[in-house]
XYZ file of C-alpha atoms in Angstrom:
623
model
C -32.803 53.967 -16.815
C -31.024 51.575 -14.154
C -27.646 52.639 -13.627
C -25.160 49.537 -14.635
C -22.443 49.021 -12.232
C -19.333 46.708 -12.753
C -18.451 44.428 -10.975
C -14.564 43.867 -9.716
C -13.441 39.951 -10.413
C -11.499 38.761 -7.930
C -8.055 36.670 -9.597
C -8.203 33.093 -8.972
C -4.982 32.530 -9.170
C -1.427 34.133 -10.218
C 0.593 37.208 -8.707
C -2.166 38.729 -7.810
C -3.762 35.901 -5.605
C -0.122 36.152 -3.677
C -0.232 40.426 -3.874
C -3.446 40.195 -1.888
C -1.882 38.333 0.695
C 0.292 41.243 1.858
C -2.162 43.092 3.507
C -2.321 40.324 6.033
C 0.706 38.873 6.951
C 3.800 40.651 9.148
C 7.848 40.661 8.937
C 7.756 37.541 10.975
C 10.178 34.891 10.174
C 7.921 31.472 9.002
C 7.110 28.757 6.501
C 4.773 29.220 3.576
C 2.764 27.336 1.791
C 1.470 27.753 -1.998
C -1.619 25.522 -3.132
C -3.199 25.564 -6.848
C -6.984 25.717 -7.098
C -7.193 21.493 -5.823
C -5.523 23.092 -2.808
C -2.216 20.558 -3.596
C 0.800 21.959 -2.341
C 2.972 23.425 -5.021
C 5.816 24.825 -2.668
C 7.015 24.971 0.826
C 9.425 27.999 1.376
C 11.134 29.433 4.643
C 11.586 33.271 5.145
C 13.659 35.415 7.804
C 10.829 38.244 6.940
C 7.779 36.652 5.380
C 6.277 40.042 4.116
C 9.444 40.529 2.115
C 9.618 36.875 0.373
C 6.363 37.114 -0.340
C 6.546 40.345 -2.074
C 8.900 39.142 -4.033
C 6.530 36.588 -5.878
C 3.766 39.399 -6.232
C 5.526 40.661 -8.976
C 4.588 40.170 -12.545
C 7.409 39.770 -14.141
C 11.241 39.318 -13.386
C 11.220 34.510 -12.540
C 13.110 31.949 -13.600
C 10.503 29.691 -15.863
C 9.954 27.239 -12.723
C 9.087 29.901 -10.313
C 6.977 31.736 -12.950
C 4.896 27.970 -13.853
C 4.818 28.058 -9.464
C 3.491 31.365 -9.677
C 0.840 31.107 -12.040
C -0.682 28.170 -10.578
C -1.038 29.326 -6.906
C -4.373 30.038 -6.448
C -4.276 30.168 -2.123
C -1.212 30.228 0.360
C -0.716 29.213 3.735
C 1.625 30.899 6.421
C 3.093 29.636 9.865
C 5.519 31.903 11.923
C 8.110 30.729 14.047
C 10.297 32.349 16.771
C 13.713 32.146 14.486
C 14.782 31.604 10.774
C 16.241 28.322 12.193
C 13.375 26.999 13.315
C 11.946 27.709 9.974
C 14.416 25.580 8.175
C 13.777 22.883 10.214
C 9.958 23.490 9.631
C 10.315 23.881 6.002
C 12.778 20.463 5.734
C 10.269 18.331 7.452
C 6.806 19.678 5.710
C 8.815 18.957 1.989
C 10.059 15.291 2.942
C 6.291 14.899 4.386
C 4.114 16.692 1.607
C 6.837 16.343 -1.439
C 5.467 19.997 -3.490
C 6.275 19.782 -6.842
C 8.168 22.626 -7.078
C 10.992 21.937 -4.555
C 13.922 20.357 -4.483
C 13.357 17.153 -3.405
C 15.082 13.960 -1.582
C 13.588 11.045 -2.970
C 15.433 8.013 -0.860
C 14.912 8.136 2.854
C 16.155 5.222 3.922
C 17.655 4.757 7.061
C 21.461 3.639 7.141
C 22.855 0.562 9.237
C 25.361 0.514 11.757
C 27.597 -1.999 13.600
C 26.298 -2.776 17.264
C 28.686 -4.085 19.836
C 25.947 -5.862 22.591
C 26.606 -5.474 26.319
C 24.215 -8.225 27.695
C 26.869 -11.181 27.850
C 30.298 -11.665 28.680
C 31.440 -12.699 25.403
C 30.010 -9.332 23.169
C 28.397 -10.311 19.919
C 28.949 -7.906 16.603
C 26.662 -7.528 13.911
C 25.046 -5.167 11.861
C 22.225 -2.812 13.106
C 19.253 -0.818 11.446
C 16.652 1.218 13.009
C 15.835 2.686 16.736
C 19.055 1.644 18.871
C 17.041 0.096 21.506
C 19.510 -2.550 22.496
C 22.191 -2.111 24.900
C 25.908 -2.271 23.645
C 28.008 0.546 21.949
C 26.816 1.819 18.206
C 29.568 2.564 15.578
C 27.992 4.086 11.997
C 26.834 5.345 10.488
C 27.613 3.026 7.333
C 26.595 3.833 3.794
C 25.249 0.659 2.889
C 24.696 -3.221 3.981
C 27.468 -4.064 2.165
C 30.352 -1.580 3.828
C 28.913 -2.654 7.146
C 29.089 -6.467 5.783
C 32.841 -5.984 4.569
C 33.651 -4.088 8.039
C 31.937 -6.847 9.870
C 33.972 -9.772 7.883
C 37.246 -8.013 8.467
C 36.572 -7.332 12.302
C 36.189 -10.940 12.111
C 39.519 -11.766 10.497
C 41.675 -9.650 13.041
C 39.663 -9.969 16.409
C 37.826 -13.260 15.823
C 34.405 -12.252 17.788
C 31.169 -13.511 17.302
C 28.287 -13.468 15.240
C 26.168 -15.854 16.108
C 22.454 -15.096 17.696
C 22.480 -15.698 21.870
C 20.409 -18.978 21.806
C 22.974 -20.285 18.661
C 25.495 -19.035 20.889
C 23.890 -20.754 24.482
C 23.199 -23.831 22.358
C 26.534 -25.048 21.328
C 28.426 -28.153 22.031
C 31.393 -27.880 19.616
C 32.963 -25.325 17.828
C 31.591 -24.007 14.635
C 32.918 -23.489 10.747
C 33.714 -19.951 11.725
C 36.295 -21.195 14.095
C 37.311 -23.873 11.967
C 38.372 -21.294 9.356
C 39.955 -18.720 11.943
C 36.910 -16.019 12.234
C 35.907 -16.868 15.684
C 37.576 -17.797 18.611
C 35.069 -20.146 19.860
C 34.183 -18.398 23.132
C 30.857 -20.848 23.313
C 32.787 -23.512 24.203
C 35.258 -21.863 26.515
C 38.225 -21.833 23.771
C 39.086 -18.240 24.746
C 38.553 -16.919 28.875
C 36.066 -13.818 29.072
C 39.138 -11.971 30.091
C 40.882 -12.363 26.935
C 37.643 -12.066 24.718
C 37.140 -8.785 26.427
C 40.436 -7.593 25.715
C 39.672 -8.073 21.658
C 36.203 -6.315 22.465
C 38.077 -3.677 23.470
C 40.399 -3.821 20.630
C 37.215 -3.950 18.043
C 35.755 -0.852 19.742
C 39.627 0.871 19.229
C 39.723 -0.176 15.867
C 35.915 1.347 15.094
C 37.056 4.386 16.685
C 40.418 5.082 14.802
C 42.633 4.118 17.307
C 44.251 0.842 15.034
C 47.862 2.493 15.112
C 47.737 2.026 18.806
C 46.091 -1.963 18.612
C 49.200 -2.781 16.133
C 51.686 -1.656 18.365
C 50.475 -3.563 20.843
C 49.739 -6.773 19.140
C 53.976 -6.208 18.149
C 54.484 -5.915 21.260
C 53.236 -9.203 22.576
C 54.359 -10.869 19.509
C 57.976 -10.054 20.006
C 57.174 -11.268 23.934
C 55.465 -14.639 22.991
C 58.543 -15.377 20.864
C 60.797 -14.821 23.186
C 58.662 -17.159 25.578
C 59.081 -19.224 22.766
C 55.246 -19.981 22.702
C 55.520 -19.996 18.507
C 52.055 -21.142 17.795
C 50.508 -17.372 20.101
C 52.949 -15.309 18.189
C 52.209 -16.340 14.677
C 48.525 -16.178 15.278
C 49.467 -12.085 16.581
C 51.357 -12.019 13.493
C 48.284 -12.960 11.515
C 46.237 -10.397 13.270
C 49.055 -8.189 12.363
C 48.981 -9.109 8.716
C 45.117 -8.821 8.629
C 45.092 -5.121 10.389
C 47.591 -3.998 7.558
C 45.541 -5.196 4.939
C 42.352 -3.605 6.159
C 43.637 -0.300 6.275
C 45.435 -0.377 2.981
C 41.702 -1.745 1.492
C 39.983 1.103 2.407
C 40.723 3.517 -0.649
C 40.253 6.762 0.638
C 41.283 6.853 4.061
C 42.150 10.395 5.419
C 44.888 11.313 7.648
C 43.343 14.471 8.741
C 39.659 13.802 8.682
C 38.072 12.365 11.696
C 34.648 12.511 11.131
C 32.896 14.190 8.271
C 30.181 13.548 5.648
C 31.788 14.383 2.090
C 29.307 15.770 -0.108
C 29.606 16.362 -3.706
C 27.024 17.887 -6.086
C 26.783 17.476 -10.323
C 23.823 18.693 -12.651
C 23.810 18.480 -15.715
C 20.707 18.393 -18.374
C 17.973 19.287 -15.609
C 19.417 16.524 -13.496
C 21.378 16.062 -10.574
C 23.588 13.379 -8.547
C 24.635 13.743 -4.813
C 27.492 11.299 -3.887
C 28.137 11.552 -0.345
C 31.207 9.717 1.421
C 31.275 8.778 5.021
C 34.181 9.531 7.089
C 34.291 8.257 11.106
C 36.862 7.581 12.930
C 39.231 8.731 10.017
C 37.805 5.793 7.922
C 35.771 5.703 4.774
C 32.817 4.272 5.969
C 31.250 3.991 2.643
C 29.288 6.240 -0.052
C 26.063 6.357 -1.354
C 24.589 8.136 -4.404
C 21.441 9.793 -4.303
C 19.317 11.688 -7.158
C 17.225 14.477 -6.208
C 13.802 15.737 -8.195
C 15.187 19.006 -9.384
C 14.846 21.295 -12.774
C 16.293 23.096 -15.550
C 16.685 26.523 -13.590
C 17.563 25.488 -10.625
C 20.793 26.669 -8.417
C 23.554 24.278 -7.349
C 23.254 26.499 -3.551
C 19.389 25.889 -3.580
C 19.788 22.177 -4.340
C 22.689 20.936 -2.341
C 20.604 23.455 0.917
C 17.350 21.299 0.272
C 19.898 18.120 0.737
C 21.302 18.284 3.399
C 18.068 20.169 5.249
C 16.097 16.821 4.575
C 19.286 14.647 4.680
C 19.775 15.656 7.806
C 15.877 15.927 8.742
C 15.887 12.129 10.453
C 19.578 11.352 10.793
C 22.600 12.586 13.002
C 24.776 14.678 11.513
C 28.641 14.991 12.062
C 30.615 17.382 13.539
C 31.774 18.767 10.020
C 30.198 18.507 6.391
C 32.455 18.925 3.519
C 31.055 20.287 0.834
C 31.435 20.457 -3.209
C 29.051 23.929 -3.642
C 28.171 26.343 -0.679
C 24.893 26.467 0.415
C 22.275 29.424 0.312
C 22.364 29.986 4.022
C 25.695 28.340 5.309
C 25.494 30.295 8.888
C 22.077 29.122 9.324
C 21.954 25.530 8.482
C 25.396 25.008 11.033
C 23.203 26.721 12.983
C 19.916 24.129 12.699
C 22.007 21.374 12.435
C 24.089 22.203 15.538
C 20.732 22.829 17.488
C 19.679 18.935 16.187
C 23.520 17.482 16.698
C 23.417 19.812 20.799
C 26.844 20.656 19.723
C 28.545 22.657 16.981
C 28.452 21.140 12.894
C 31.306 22.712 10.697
C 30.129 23.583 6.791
C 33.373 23.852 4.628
C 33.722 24.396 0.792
C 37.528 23.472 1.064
C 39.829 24.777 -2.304
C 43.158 23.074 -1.970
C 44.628 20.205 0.422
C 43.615 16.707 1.444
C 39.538 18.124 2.119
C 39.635 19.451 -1.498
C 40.846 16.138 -2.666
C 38.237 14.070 -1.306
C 35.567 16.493 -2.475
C 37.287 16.052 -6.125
C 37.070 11.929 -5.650
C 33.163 12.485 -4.437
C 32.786 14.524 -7.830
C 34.038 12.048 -9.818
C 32.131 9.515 -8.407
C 28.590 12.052 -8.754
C 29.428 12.253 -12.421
C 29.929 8.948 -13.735
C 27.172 7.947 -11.331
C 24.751 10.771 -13.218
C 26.190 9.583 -16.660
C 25.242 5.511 -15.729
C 21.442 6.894 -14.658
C 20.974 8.896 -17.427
C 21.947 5.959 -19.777
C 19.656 3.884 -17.889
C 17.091 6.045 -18.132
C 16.613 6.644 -21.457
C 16.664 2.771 -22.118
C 13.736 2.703 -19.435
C 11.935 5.380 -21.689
C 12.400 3.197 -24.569
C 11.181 0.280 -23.052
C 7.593 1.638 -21.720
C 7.332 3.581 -25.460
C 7.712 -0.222 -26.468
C 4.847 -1.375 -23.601
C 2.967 1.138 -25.053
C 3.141 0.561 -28.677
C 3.178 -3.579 -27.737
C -0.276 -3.243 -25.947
C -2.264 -0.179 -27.472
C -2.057 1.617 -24.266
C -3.962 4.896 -24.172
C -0.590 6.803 -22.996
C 3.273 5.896 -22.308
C 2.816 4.611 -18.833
C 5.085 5.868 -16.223
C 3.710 3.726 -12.923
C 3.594 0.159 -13.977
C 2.079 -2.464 -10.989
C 2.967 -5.807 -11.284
C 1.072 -8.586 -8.593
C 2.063 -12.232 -7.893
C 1.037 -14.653 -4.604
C 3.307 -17.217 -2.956
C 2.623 -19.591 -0.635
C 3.307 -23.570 -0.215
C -0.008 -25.415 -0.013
C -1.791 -22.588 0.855
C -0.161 -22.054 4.195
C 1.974 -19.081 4.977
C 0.436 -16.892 2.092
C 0.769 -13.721 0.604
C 0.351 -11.054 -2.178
C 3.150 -9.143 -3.200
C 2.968 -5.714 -5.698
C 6.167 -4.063 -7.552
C 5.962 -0.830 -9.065
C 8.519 -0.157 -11.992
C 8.615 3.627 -13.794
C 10.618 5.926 -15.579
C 13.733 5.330 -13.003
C 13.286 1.716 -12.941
C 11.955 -0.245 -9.923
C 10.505 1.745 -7.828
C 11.234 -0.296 -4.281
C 9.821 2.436 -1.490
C 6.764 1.633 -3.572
C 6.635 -2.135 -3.537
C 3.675 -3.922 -1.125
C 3.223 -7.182 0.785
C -0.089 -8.527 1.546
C -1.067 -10.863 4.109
C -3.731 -12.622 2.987
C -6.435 -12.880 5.435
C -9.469 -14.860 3.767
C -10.474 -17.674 6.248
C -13.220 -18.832 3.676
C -10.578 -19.249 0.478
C -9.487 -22.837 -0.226
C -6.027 -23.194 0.314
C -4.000 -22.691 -2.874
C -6.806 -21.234 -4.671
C -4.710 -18.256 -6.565
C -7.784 -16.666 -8.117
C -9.183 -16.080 -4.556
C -5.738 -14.855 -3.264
C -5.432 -12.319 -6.045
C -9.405 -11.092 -5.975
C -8.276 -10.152 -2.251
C -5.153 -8.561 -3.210
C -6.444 -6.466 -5.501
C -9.798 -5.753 -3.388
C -7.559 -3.835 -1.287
C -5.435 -2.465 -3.442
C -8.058 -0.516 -5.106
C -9.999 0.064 -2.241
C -7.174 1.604 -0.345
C -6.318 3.911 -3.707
C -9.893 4.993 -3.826
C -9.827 6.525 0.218
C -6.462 7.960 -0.108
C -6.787 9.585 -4.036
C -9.975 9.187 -4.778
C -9.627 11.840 -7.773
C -6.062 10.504 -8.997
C -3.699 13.265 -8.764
C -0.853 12.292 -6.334
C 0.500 9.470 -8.754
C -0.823 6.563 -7.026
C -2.285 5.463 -9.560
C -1.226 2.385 -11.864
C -1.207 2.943 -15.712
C -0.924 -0.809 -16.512
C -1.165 -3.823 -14.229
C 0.626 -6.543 -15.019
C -1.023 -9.647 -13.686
C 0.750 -13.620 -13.268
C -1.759 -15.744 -15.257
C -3.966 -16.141 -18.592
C -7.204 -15.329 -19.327
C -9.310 -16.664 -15.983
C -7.205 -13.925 -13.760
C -7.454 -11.794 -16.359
C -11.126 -12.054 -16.248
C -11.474 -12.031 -12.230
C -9.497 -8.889 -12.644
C -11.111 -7.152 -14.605
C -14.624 -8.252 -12.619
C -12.613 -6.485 -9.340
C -11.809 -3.096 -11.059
C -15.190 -2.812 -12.484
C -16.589 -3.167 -9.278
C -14.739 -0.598 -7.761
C -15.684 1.413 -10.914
C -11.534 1.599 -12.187
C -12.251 -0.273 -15.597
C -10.801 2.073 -17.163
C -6.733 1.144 -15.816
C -5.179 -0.824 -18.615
C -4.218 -4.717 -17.325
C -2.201 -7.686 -19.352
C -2.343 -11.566 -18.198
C 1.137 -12.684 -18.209
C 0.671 -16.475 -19.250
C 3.631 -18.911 -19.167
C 2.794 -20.454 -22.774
C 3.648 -23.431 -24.580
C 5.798 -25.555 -22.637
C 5.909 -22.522 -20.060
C 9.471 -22.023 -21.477
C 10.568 -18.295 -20.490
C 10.277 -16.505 -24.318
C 7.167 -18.250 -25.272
C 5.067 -15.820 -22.755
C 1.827 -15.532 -24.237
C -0.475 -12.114 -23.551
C -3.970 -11.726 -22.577
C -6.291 -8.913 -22.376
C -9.692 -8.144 -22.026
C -12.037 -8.614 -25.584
C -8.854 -8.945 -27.769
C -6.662 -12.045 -28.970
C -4.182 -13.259 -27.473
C -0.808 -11.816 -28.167
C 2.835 -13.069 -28.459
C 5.997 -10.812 -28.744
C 9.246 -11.970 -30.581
C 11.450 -13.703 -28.912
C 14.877 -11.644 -28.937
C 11.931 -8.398 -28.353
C 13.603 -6.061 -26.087
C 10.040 -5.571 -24.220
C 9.373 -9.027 -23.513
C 12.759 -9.168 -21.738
C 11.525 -6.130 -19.949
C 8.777 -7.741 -18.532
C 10.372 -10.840 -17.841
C 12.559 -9.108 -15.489
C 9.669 -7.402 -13.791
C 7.146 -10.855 -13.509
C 10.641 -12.134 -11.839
C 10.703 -9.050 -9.723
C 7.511 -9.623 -8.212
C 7.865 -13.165 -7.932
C 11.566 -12.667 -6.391
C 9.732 -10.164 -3.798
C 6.549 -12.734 -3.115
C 8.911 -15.479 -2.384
C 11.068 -13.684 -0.011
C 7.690 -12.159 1.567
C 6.710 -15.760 2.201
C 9.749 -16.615 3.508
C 10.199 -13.880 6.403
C 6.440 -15.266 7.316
C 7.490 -18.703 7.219
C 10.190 -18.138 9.290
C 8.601 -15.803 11.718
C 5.884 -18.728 12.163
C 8.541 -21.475 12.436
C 9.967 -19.374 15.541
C 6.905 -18.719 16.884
C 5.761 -20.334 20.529
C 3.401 -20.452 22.873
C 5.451 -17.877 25.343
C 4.706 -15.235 22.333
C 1.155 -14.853 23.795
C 1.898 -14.682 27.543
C 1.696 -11.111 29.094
C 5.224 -9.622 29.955
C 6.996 -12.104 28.070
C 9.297 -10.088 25.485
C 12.178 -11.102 23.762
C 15.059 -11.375 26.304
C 12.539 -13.558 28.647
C 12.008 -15.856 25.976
C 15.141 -16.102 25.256
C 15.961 -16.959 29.164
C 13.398 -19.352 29.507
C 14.115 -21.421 26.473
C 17.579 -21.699 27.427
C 16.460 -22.700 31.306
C 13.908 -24.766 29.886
C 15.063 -26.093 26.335
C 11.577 -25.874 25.267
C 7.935 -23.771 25.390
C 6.223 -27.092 25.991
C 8.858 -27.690 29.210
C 8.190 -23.873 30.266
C 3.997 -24.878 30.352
C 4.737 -27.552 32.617
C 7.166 -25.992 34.861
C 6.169 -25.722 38.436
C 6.243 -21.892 40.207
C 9.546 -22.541 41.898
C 11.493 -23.276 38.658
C 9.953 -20.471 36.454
C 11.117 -18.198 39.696
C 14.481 -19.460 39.739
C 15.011 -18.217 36.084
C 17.219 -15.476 35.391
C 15.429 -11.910 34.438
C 11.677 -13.885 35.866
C 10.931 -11.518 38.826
C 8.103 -13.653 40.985
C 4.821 -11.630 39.717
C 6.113 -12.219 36.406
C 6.734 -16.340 37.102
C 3.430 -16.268 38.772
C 1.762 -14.813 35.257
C 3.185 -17.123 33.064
C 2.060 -20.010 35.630
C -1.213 -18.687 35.720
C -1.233 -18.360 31.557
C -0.305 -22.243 31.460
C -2.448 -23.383 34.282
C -5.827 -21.947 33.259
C -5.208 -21.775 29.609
């Protein structure tokens, strides 16, 4: 009789997937990875000792209902040791933002924020708001929290030191003064109405004021005031006492304006109901540069320390920090994010949990601010739950749909063309989502909207099929929304059958009679056509989505339209970037004066060394 012998089955996921992984890994410090059976990454976690953290999710029992759901569904991990726990922060910070596990805290806006840029390539300075890479020469001042702080900096700096604002070649072109002098926000140095000495001098006064140094500038300005009255040159001193007058009023606008604080981030956390708000106030300079509100992906069980740690790690992941960060809640590991953030910064960055004086004040202000924000987003979104329940119950859809795609084309005669795609969900529009598309088709007749779509689409799907083929990293539309009655409809549907996607839900959005806005009429594939009621909630819902997308296709259009209307010849010659354009259509007046130029006067240009005049006479020449 064969002897039976049984067989050991290996786990295939759980605590005892992670207990096996102990015999393997050291007391390193590191960043680990844990991946259900799909190998999608559930978590990213730093350790100072990775042996002991992982230990500590071997065993059975003894987690918070998130980390036990984590737990349960890890069937493999993945380890990578560093040389310090710092380093592993800054790991762990960057692989969240970049693989967004759904078990982490995480930072769902990553925007970048804009700052005010004072150029140094003229005599006369321009001012004007910056975003991005600061690749241009001149002095940086930001960062502030939004377009509009740096807008309402921008228009005050105005009113007090009357610089510019206008583009070089508006600036190189003028003849006569401009409205902005006309209504005393310029001083007209294009037409020589100030000297360069003088328009330096109220640089230099911007650049004080941006720095915190205004108490000084007023003294000043009272000084020479008092001195141009005594000169008796009346018409200087009242336009110092203006200044004067303007200066007061911009500090006494600012609402919180700290006496103490120089430069600081305030950051203040509130949960409540599984959700959370992070209002964050920017102090430089010892001015209130602005706040922004932000709304991290978090859960029920989650710690204040944990959330407002995985904040500012990936806050600070692709942006300078200050030299201090005030804070509502302390962090998990206080010592050791100064620490990473100081090593980012290359000098020391201050964490404080301040309880009394003018630091705990402004964390109390950032509070209030987080909760009334987290009140407004909560209303909002459970009238944004109502309203896809009501998409869903208007339309038969299978499920309540929480990734809703809406497509539109604009163009003008067919020229200048383009798709454009909005995504709306359970938080409303969903912007980092939305898409522009070029279209490309040579063969389409221009204006034909049923080709422009076909190609938007094409791609659309195509592009979702390569990067989630097997629809599990919610790229994936639950209804499409589409501009047009039953003949897109139709070429639709034709696309996503081809690409084998039939099964997405889609709805023609047709003007109707009259094409009055209310009289929308609704068309889907092998059913009637459907009308909602006029004061429906719903159909006001996805009104203001079909004028989403058409509000984003127009303004697509028009950036290409523009960036085609500025377009010349000298955009195709080797060498030729921006700033040599700029010189030679200024020299020149013209591209088509620039093509007929002889070597001698494209030499003679400023910036135009002579291999480079010699290329662009070449282009010209032979082309």
């Amino acid at each position: 009789m064969a002897e039976e012998s049984e067989t050991e089955v290996q786990p295939k996921q759980g605590h005892q997937v992670i207990q096996a992984y102990l015999k393997t890994i050291d007391s390193s410090p590191g960043v680990y990875r844990m991946l259900d059976s799909e190998s999608r990454v559930l978590y990213v976690g730093k350790a100072r000792n990775l042996r002991a953290r992982v230990s500590s999710y071997a065993r059975p029992t003894g987690h918070s209902g998130r980390i036990a759901r984590m737990i349960a569904s890890t069937a493999s991990m993945m380890f990578l040791t560093t040389r310090t726990e710092t380093e592993a922060l800054l790991l762990e910070q960057n692989l969240i933002k970049q693989l967004k596990p759904k078990f982490n805290v995480l930072l769902r806006d990553d925007k970048s924020f804009p700052n005010i840029l004072v150029t140094a390539d003229s005599d006369y300075p321009q001012i004007k708001k910056h975003r991005g890479a600061k690749k241009e020469k001149g002095a940086y001042y930001g960062p502030f929290a939004s377009a509009g702080a740096v807008n309402r900096t921008l228009n005050q700096l105005q009113r007090v030191f009357l610089l510019r604002d206008c583009s070089n070649s508006m600036f190189e072109s003028r003849t006569r003064p401009c409205l902005q002098y006309q209504i005393k926000r310029c001083s007209a140095p294009c037409v020589g109405k100030i000297s360069p000495q003088d328009y330096q001098q109220t640089v230099q006064d911007a650049e004080k004021f941006l720095s915190g140094k205004s108490t000084d500038i007023q003294a000043r300005l009272g000084r020479e005031m008092a001195q141009a009255s005594e000169d008796m040159e009346f018409e200087r001193a009242a336009a110092l006492r203006d200044r004067i007058k303007a200066l007061t009023q911009v500090q006494t606008a600012q609402g919180i304006n700290p006496k103490n604080v120089d430069e600081a981030d305030v950051i203040a956390l509130h949960m409540e109901n599984g959700q959370a708000c992070v209002q964050v106030f920017f102090i430089r300079a010892g001015q209130n540069w602005g706040n922004h509100d932000y709304y991290p992906r978090v859960g029920a069980d989650v710690d204040p320390a944990e959330v407002l740690e995985a904040f500012v790690g990936q806050f600070y992941d692709t942006r300078e920090p200050p030299r201090q960060l005030i804070l509502s809640n302390a962090v998990e590991n206080p010592d050791l994010m100064a620490d990473a953030l100081g090593q980012k910064l290359g000098r020391k960055v201050e964490l404080l949990v301040p309880q009394r004086g003018e630091k705990a004040e402004l964390i109390d202000s950032a509070l209030r601010n987080a909760r009334e924000s987290l009140a407004r987003k909560m209303a909002e979104t459970a009238t944004q739950a109502r309203l896809l329940q009501g998409l869903a119950e208007a339309f038969d859809l299978p499920k309540v749909p929480e990734r809703v795609e809406v497509y539109d084309n604009s163009h003008i005669q067919g020229a200048h063309a383009v798709g454009a795609m909005i995504v709306a969900g359970p938080d409303g529009f969903m912007k980092n989502q939305y898409r522009k598309f070029n279209i490309r088709g040579d063969e389409l007749t221009p204006g034909d909207d049923f080709g422009m779509m076909k190609e938007v689409l094409n791609r659309r799907f195509k592009r979702l099929l390569k990067e989630d083929p097997d629809r599990t990293r919610g790229m994936w539309p639950d209804l499409l929304l589409i501009d047009g009655g039953a003949g897109q409809v139709s070429a639709v549907r034709e696309i996503m059958e081809d690409h084998g996607v039939g099964d997405i839900p889609m709805v023609g959005v047709a003007k109707g009679l009259d094409r009055d806005a209310g009289k929308e009429e609704f068309h889907r594939t092998g059913k009637t056509v459907k009308a909602l009621r006029h004061n429906d909630p719903v159909l006001y819902f996805i009104q203001r989505m079909r004028d989403e997308a058409h509000r984003f296709a127009i303004g697509t259009h028009r950036a290409k339209r523009s960036k085609a209307v500025g377009a010349t010849p000298l955009d195709d010659v080797p060498g030729v970037g921006a700033a040599r354009k700029r010189a030679l259509l200024a020299h020149f007046g013209s591209a088509k004066a620039v093509a007929r130029a002889n070597l001698a006067d494209l030499k003679a240009v400023d910036g135009v060394s002579a291999a480079l005049a010699q290329k662009i006479y070449d282009y010209f020449q032979t082309g």
